[in-house]
mmCIF file of C-alpha atoms in Angstrom:
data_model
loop_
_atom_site.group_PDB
_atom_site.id
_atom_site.type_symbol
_atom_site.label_atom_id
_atom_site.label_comp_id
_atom_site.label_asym_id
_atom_site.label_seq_id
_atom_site.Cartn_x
_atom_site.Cartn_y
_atom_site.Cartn_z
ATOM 1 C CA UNK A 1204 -24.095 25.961 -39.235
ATOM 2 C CA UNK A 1205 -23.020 28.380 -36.697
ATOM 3 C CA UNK A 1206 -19.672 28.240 -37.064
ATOM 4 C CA UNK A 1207 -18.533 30.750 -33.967
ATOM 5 C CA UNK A 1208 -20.816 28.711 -31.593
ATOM 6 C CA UNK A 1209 -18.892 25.532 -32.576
ATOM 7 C CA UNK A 1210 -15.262 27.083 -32.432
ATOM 8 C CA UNK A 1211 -16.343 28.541 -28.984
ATOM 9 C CA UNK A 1212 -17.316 25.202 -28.094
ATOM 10 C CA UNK A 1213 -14.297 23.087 -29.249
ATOM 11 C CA UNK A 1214 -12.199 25.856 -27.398
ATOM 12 C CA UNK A 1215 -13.903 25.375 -23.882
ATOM 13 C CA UNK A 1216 -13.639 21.799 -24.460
ATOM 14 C CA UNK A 1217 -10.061 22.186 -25.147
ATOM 15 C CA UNK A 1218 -9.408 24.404 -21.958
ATOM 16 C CA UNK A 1219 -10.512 22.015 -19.786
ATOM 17 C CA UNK A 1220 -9.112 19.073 -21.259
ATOM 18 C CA UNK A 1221 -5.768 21.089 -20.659
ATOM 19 C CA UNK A 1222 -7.015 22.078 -17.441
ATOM 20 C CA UNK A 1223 -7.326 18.946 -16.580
ATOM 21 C CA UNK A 1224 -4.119 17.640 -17.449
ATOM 22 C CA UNK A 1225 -2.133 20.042 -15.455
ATOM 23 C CA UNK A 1226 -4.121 18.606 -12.672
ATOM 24 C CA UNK A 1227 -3.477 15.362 -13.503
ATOM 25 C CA UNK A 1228 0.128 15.707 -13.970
ATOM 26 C CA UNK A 1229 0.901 17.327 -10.409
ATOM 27 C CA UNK A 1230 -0.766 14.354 -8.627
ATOM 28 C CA UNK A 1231 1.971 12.008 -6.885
ATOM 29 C CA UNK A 1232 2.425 9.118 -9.021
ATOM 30 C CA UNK A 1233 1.629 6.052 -7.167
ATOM 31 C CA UNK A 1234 4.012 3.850 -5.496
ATOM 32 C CA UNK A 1235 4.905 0.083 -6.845
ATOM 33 C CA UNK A 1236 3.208 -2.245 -4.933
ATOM 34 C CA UNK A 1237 6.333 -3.922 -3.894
ATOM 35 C CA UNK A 1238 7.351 -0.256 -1.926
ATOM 36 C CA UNK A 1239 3.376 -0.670 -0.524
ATOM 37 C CA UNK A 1240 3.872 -3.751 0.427
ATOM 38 C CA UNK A 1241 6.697 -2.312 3.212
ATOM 39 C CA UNK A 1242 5.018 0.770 4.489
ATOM 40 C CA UNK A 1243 3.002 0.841 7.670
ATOM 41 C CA UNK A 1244 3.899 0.898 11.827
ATOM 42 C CA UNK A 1245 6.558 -0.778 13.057
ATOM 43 C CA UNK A 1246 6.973 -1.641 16.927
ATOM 44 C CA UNK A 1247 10.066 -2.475 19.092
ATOM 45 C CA UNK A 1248 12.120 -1.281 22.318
ATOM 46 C CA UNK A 1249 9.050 0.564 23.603
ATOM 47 C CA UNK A 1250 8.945 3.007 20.488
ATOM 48 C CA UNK A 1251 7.311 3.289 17.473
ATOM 49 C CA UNK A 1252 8.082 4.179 13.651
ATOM 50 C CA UNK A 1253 6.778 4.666 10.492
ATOM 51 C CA UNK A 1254 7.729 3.882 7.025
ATOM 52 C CA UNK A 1255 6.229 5.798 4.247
ATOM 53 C CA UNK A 1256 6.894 6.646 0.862
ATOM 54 C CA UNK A 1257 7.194 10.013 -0.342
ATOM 55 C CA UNK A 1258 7.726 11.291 -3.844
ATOM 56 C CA UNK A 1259 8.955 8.578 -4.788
ATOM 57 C CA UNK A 1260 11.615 7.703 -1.893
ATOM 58 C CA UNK A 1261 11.052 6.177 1.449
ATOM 59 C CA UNK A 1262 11.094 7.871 5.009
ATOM 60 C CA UNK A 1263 11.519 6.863 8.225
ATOM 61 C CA UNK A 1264 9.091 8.751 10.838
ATOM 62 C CA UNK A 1265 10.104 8.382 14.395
ATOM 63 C CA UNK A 1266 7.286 8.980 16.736
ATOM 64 C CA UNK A 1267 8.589 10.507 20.524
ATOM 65 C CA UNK A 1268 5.273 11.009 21.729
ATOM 66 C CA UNK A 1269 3.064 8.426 22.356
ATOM 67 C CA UNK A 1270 0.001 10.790 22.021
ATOM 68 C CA UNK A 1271 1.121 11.764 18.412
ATOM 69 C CA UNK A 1272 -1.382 9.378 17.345
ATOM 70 C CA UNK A 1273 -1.408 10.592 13.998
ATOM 71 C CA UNK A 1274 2.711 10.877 13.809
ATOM 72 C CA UNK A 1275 2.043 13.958 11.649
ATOM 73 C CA UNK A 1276 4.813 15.708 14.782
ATOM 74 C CA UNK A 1277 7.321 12.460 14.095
ATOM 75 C CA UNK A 1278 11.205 13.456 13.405
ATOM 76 C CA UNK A 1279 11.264 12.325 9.672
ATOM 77 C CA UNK A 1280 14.792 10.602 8.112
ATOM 78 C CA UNK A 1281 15.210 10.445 4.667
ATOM 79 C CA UNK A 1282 16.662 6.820 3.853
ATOM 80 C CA UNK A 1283 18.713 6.168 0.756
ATOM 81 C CA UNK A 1284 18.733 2.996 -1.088
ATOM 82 C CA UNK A 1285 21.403 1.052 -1.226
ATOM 83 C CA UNK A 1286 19.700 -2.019 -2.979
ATOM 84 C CA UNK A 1287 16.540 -3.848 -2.850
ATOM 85 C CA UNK A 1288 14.690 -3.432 0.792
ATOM 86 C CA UNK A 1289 18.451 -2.776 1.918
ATOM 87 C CA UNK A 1290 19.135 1.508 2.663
ATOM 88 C CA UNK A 1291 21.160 3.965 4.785
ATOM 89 C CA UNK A 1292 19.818 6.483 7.053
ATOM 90 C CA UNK A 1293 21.881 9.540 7.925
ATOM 91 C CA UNK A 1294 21.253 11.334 10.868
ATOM 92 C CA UNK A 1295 22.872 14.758 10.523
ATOM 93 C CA UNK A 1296 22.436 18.136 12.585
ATOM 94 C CA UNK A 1297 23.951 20.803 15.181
ATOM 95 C CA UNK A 1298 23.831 17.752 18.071
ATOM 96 C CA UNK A 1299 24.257 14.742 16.252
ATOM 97 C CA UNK A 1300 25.985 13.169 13.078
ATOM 98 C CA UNK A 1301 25.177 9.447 12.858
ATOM 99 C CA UNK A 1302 24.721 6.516 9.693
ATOM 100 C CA UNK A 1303 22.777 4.026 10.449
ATOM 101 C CA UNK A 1304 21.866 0.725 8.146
ATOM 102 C CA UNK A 1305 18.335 0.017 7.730
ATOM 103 C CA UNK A 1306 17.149 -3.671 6.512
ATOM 104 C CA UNK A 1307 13.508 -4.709 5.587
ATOM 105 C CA UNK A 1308 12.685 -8.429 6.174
ATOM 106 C CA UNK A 1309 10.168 -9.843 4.444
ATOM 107 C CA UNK A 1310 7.575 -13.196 4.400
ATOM 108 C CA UNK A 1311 6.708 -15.870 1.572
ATOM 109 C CA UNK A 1312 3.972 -13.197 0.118
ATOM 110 C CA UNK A 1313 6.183 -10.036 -0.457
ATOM 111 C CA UNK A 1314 5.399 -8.511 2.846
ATOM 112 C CA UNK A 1315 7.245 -6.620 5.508
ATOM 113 C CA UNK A 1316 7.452 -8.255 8.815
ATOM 114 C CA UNK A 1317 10.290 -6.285 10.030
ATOM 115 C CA UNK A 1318 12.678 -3.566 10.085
ATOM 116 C CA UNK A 1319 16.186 -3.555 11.269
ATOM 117 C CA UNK A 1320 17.341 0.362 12.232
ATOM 118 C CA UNK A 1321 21.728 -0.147 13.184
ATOM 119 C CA UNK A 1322 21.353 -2.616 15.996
ATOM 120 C CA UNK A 1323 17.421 -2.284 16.671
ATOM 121 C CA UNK A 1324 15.137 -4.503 15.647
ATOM 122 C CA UNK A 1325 11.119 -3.368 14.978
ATOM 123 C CA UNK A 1326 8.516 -6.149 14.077
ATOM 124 C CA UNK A 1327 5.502 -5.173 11.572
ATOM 125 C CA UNK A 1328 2.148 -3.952 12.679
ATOM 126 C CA UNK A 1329 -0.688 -4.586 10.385
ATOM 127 C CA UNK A 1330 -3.723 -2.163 10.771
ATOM 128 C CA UNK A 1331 -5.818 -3.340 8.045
ATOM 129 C CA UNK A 1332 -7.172 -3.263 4.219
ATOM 130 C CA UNK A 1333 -5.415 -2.276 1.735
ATOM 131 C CA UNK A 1334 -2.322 -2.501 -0.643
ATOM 132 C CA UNK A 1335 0.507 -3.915 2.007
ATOM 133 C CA UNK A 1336 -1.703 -4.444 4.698
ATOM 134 C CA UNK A 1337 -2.353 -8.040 4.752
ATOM 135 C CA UNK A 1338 -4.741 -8.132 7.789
ATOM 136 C CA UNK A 1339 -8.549 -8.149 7.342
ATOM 137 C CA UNK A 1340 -11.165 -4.907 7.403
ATOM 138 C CA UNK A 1341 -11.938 -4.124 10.939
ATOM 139 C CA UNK A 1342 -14.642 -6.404 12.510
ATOM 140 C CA UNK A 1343 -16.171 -6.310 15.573
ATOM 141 C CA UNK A 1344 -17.253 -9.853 17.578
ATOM 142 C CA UNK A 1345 -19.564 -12.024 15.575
ATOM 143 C CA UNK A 1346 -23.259 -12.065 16.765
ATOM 144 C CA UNK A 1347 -25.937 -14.677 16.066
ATOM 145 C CA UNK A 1348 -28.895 -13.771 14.165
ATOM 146 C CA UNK A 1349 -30.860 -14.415 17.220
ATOM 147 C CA UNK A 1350 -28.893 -11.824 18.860
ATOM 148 C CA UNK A 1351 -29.209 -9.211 16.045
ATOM 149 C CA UNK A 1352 -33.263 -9.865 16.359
ATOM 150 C CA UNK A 1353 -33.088 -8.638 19.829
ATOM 151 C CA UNK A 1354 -31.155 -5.963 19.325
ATOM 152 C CA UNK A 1355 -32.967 -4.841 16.243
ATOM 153 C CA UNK A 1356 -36.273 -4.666 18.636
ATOM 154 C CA UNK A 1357 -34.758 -3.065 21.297
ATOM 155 C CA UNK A 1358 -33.843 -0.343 18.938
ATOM 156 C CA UNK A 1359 -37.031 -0.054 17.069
ATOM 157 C CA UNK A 1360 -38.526 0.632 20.835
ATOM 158 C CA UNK A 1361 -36.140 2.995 22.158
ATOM 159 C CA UNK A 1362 -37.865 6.867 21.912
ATOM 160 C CA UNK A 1363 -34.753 9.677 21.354
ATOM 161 C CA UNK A 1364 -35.025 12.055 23.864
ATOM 162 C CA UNK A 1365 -36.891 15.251 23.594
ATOM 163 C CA UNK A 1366 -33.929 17.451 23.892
ATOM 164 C CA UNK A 1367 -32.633 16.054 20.722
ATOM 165 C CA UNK A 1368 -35.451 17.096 18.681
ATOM 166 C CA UNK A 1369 -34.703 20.955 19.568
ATOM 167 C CA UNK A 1370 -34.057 22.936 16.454
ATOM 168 C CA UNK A 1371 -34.211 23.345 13.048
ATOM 169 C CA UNK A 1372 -35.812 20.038 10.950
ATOM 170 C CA UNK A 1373 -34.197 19.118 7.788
ATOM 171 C CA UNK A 1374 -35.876 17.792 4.370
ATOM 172 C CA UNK A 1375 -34.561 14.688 3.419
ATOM 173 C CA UNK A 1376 -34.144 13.453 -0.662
ATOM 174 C CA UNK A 1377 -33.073 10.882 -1.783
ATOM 175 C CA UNK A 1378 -29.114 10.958 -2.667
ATOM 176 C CA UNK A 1379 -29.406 9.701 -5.907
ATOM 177 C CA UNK A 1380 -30.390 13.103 -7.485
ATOM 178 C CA UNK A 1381 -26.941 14.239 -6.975
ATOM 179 C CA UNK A 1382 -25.526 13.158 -10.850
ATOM 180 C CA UNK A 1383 -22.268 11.523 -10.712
ATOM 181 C CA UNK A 1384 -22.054 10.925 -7.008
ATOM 182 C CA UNK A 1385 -21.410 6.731 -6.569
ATOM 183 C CA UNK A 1386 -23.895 5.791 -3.843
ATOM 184 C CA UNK A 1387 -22.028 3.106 -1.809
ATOM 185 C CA UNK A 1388 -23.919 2.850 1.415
ATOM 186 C CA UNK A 1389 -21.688 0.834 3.763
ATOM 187 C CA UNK A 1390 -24.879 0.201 6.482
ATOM 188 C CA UNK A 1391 -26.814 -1.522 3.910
ATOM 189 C CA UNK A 1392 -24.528 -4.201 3.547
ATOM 190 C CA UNK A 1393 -22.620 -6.615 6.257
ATOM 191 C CA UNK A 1394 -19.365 -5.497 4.025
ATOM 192 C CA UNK A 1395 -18.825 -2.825 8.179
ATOM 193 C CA UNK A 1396 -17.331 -3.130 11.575
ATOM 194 C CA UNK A 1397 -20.047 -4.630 12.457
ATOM 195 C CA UNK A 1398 -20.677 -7.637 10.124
ATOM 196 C CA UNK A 1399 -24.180 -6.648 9.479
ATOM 197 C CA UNK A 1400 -26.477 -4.154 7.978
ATOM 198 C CA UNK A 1401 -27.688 -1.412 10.398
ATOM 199 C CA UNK A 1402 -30.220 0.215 7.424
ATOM 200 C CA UNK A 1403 -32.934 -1.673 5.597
ATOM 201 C CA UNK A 1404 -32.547 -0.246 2.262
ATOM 202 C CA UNK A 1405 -29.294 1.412 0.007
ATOM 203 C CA UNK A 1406 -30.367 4.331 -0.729
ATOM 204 C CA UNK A 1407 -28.725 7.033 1.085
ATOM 205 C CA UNK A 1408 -31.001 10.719 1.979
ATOM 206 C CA UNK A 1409 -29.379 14.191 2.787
ATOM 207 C CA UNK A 1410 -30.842 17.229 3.748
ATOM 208 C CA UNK A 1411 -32.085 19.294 0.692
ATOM 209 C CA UNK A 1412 -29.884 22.083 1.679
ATOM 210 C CA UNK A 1413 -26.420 19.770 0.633
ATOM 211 C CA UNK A 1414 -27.499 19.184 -2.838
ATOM 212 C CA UNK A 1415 -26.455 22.425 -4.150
ATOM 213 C CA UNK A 1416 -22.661 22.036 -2.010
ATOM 214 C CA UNK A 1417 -22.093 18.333 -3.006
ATOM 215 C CA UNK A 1418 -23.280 19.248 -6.547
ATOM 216 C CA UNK A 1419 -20.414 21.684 -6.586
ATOM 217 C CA UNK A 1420 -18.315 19.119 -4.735
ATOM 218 C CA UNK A 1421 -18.709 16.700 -7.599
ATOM 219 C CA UNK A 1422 -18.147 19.340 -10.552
ATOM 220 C CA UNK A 1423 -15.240 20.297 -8.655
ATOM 221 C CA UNK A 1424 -13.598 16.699 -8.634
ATOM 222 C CA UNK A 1425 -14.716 16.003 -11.965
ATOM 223 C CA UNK A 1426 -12.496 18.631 -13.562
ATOM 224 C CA UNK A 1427 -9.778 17.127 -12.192
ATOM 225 C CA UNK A 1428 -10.631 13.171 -12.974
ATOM 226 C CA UNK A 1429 -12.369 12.123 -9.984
ATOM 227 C CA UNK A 1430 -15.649 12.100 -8.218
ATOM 228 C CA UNK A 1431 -17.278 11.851 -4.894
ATOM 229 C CA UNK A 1432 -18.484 8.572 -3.147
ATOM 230 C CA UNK A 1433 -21.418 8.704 -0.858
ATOM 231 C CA UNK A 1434 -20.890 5.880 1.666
ATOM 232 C CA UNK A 1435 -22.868 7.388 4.395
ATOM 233 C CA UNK A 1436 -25.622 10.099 5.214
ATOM 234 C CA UNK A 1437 -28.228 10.493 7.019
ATOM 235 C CA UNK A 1438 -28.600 8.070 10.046
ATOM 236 C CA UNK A 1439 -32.170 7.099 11.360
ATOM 237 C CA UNK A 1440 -31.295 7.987 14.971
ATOM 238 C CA UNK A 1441 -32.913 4.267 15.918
ATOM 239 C CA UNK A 1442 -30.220 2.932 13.556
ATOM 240 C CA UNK A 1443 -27.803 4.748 16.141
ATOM 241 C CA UNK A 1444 -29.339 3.396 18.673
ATOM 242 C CA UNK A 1445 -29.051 0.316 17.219
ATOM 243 C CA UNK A 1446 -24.968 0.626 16.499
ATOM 244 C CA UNK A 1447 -24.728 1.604 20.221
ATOM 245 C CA UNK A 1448 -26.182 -1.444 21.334
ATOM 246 C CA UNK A 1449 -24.099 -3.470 18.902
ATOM 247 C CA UNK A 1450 -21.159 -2.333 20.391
ATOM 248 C CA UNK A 1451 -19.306 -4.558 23.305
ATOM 249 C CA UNK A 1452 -18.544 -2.922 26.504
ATOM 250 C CA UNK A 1453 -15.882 -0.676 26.078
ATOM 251 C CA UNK A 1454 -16.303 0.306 22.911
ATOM 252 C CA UNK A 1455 -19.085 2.539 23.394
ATOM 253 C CA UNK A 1456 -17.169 5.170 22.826
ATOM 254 C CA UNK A 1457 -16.099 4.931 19.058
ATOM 255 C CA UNK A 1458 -19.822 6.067 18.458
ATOM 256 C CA UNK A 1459 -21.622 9.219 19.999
ATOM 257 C CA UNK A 1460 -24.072 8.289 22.649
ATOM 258 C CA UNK A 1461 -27.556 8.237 20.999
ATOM 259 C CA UNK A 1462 -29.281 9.095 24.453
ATOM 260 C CA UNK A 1463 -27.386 12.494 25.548
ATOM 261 C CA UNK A 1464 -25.502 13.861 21.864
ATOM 262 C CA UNK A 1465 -27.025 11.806 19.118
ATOM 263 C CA UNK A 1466 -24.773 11.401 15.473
ATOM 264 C CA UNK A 1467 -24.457 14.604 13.896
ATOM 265 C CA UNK A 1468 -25.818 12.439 10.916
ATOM 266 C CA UNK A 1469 -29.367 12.217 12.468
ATOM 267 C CA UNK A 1470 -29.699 15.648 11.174
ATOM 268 C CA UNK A 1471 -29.314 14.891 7.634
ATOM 269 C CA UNK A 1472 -26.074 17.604 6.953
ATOM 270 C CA UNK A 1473 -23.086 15.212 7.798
ATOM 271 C CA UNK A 1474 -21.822 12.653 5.420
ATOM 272 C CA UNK A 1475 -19.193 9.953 5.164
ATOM 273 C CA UNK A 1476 -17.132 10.245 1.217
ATOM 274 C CA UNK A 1477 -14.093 8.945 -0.801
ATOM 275 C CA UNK A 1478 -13.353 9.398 -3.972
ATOM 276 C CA UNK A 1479 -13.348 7.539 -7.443
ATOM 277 C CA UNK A 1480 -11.612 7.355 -10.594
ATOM 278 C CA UNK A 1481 -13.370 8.983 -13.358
ATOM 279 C CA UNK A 1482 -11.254 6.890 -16.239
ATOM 280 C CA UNK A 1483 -11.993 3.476 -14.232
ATOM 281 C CA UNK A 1484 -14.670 3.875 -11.890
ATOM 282 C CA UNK A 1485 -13.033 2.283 -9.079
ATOM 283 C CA UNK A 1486 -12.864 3.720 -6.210
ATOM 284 C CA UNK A 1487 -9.471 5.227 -5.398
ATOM 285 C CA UNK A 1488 -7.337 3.590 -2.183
ATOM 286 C CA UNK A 1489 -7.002 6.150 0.526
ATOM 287 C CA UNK A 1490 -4.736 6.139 3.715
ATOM 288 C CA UNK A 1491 -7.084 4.130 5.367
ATOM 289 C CA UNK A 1492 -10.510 1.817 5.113
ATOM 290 C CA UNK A 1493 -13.808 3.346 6.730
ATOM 291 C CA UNK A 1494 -13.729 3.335 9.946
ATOM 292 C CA UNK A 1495 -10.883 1.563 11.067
ATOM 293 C CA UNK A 1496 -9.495 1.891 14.298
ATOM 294 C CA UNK A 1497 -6.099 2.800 13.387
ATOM 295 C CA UNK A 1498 -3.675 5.825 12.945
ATOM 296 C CA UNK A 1499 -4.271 5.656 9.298
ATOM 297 C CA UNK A 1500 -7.702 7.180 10.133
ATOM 298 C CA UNK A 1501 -6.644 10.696 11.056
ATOM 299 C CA UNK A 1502 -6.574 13.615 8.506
ATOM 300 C CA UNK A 1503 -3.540 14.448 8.862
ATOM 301 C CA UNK A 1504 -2.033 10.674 9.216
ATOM 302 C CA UNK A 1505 1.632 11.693 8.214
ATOM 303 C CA UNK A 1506 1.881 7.296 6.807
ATOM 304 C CA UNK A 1507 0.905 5.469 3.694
ATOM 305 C CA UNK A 1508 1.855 7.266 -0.471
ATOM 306 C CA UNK A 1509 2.448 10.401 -1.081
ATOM 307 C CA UNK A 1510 -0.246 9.767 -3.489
ATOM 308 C CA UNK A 1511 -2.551 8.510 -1.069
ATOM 309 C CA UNK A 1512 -2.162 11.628 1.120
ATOM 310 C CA UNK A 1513 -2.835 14.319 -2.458
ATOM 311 C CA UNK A 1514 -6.013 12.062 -2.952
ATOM 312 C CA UNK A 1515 -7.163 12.920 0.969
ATOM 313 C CA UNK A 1516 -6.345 16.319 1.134
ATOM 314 C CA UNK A 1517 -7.949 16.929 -2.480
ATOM 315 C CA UNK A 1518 -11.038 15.266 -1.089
ATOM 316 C CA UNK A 1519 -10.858 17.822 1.739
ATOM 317 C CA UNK A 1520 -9.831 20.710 0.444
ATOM 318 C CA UNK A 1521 -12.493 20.543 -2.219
ATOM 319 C CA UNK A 1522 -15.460 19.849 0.692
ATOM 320 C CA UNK A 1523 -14.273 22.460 3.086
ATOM 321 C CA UNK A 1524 -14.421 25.245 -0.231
ATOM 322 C CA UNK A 1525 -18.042 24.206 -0.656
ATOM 323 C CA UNK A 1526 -19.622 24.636 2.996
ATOM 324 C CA UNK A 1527 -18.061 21.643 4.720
ATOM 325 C CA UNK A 1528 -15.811 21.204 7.585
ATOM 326 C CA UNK A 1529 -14.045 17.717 8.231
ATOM 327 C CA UNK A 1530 -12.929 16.167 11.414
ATOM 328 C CA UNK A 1531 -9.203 15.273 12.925
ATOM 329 C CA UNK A 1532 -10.376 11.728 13.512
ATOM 330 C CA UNK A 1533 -11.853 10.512 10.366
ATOM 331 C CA UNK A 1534 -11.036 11.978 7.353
ATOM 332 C CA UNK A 1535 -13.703 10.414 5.292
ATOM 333 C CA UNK A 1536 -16.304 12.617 8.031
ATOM 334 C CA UNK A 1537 -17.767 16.329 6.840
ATOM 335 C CA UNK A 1538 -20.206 18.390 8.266
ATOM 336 C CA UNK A 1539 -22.172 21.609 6.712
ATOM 337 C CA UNK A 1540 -21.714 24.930 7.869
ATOM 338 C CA UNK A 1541 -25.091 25.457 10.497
ATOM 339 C CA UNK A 1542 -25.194 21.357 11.185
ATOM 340 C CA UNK A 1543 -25.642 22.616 15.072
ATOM 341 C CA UNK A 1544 -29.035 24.797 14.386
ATOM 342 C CA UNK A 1545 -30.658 21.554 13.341
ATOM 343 C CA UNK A 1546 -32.691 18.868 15.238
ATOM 344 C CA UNK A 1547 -31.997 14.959 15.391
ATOM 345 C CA UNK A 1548 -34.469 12.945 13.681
ATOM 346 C CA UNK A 1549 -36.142 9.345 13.336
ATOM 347 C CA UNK A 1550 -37.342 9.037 9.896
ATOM 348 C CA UNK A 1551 -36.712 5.480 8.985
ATOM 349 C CA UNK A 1552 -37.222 4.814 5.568
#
C-alpha cells in the first residue's frame, strides 16, 4: 500500500473540507421566514421605501429618487426592535435628530400589508415569487392555442436579417457535458412570462468555447457548497422572433428587437444561471424570480436577505473571474468576453 500517496490524499481532502467550511461559515445566515414574510416595497405619500433585513436586523431604505430603481443610492435607517413587528427608528446627524415609531401590520397568513413610519402610513407592494411575496410569478396575458399556432408559423417564416449573420459562427454542444451544472431550461416548459414553451426540446446548447469557463465556474462554486444552474442558453433566433411576437404592444421592449439587434443569446456565449445547494439540491432563493419585472431584478437591488444578496454576488463574482461579464438589469444574465465578434444564428434543434 502506498502509504504517502494515501496520507497526501486524506490531507487534500482535509484542506478542502476546511476550506470549505470557512466558506460556509462567512455566508449570511438566512433570515426566519416570519422577518421574510415583512420585507419588500412599500408605497405611500408619493414616496417609496424598502424594508430589508441585514445581518440579522432590519433596515429601512428610503428611496429620494424615483430613478433609483434599484434603491442601491436609498438613505438607509437602522430600526431597533422594540417587540414583535413593533421598532424605533432614530434619525440622527449634523441637520437632524429625530425618533420615530415604526409598526408592521399584518394579514390572516403572516404577511405584511403595511408599515406605519411616526404618523405615515405605507401600504405593501408585492412583486412576486418567493418567501414573503405572496403574489404569483410574472405572467404575461393568456393566449389560446389557436393563437400560439399562428404565432409559432409566423416565426418559423420570418428570415433574420443578413446583417445579423456578420461575424464569427459559434459551435454549439449540447449543455449537458458540463458535469454538475443542473440543466433547468425555463423555455421548454410553460413554468415563464409567457405561459408557454418558446423551445421544442430541454436541452440547453452553448458555444464550445464556454465549456472550459463554466467548467471552472462550477468547480469554483462547488468548493464552496454550491453549483451553477443553466436555465437559459443559446436562443434559436426564430425562437426570438417568436418571444417578440408574443409580446403585447408595449412591451416590446423587455426583449431586444430580433429584426435590427437580435439576443446576444443567438450567438451561443450568453447564458441565464442561479445557483443550487450542493447538500440539498434545491435550488437556492435569490433576490428575485427570472425575469420578473421588478426592482428585485437588478444586480445591485439593495432589498430582500442579506443572505440572498452573498448568494448573488457569489454567483457573480465567480462568473465575471472566469470570462464573464453580467448586466445591471438582470442579474441572473452573463456574457463571454468576445460575445460581440460573433454572428446571430438559426439553428433550431
Amino acid at each position: 500500500m502506498n502509504y504517502k500517496k494515501m496520507l497526501t490524499g486524506l490531507a487534500a481532502g482535509l484542506l478542502l473540507y476546511v476550506q470549505m467550511g470557512s466558506v460556509l461559515a462567512a455566508m449570511p445566515q438566512d433570515a426566519p421566514k416570519d422577518v421574510k414574510h415583512i420585507l419588500g416595497l412599500y408605497y405611500g405619500n408619493g414616496e417609496n421605501i424598502l424594508i430589508r433585513e441585514n445581518k440579522g436586523n432590519l433596515e429601512l431604505l428610503y428611496r429620494f429618487k424615483a430613478e433609483d430603481n434599484s434603491f442601491s443610492g436609498a438613505n438607509i435607517y437602522p430600526l431597533t426592535k422594540v417587540h414583535f413587528d413593533s421598532y424605533t427608528l432614530v434619525e440622527a446627524g449634523p441637520m437632524s435628530n429625530t425618533e420615530a415609531n415604526v409598526r408592521f401590520e399584518r394579514d390572516t397568513d403572516g404577511y405584511g400589508i403595511s408599515c406605519r413610519v411616526g404618523g405615515h402610513t405605507y401600504s405593501r407592494y408585492f412583486m412576486g415569487q418567493g418567501v414573503g411575496e405572496r403574489a404569483k410569478p410574472y405572467r404575461l396575458p393568456e393566449k389560446s392555442a389557436e393563437d400560439w399556432a399562428k404565432l409559432r408559423e409566423e416565426a418559423a417564416k420570418a428570415v433574420m436579417p443578413q446583417p445579423l449573420a456578420a461575424g464569427e459562427q459559434a459551435r454549439l454542444v449540447d449543455a449537458a457535458t458540463l458535469t454538475g451544472v443542473k440543466i433547468a431550461s425555463v423555455y421548454a416548459t410553460s413554468d415563464n412570462l409567457f405561459g408557454a414553451p418558446l423551445y421544442a426540446t430541454p436541452k440547453l446548447y452553448v458555444a464550445e468555447a464556454l465549456i472550459p469557463a463554466l467548467t471552472q465556474v462550477q468547480a469554483a462554486l462547488q468548493a464552496k457548497g454550491y453549483g451553477l444552474v443553466l436555465w437559459d442558453a443559446y436562443r434559436p433566433w426564430s425562437a426570438s422572433k417568436l418571444a417578440n411576437l408574443a409580446l403585447p404592444e408595449g412591451k416590446k421592449g423587455m426583449l431586444e428587437d430580433p429584426e435590427t439587434k437580435g439576443s446576444p443569446h443567438n450567438t451561443g456565449l450568453a447564458v441565464d444561471v442561479s445557483l443550487y445547494d450542493l447538500e440539498t439540491g434545491e435550488q437556492v432563493e435569490m433576490s428575485s424570480g427570472f425575469d420578473e419585472p421588478s426592482p428585485r431584478q437588478y444586480a445591485s437591488y439593495a432589498g430582500g436577505t442579506s443572505h440572498q444578496r452573498a448568494l448573488r454576488s457569489l454567483l457573480r463574482e465567480t462568473m465575471e473571474t472566469h470570462g464573464f461579464s453580467g448586466i445591471e438589469m438582470e442579474w441572473w444574465h452573463f456574457e463571454f468576453e468576445g460575445i460581440s465578434k460573433y454572428q446571430k444564428l438559426n439553428v433550431n434543434f
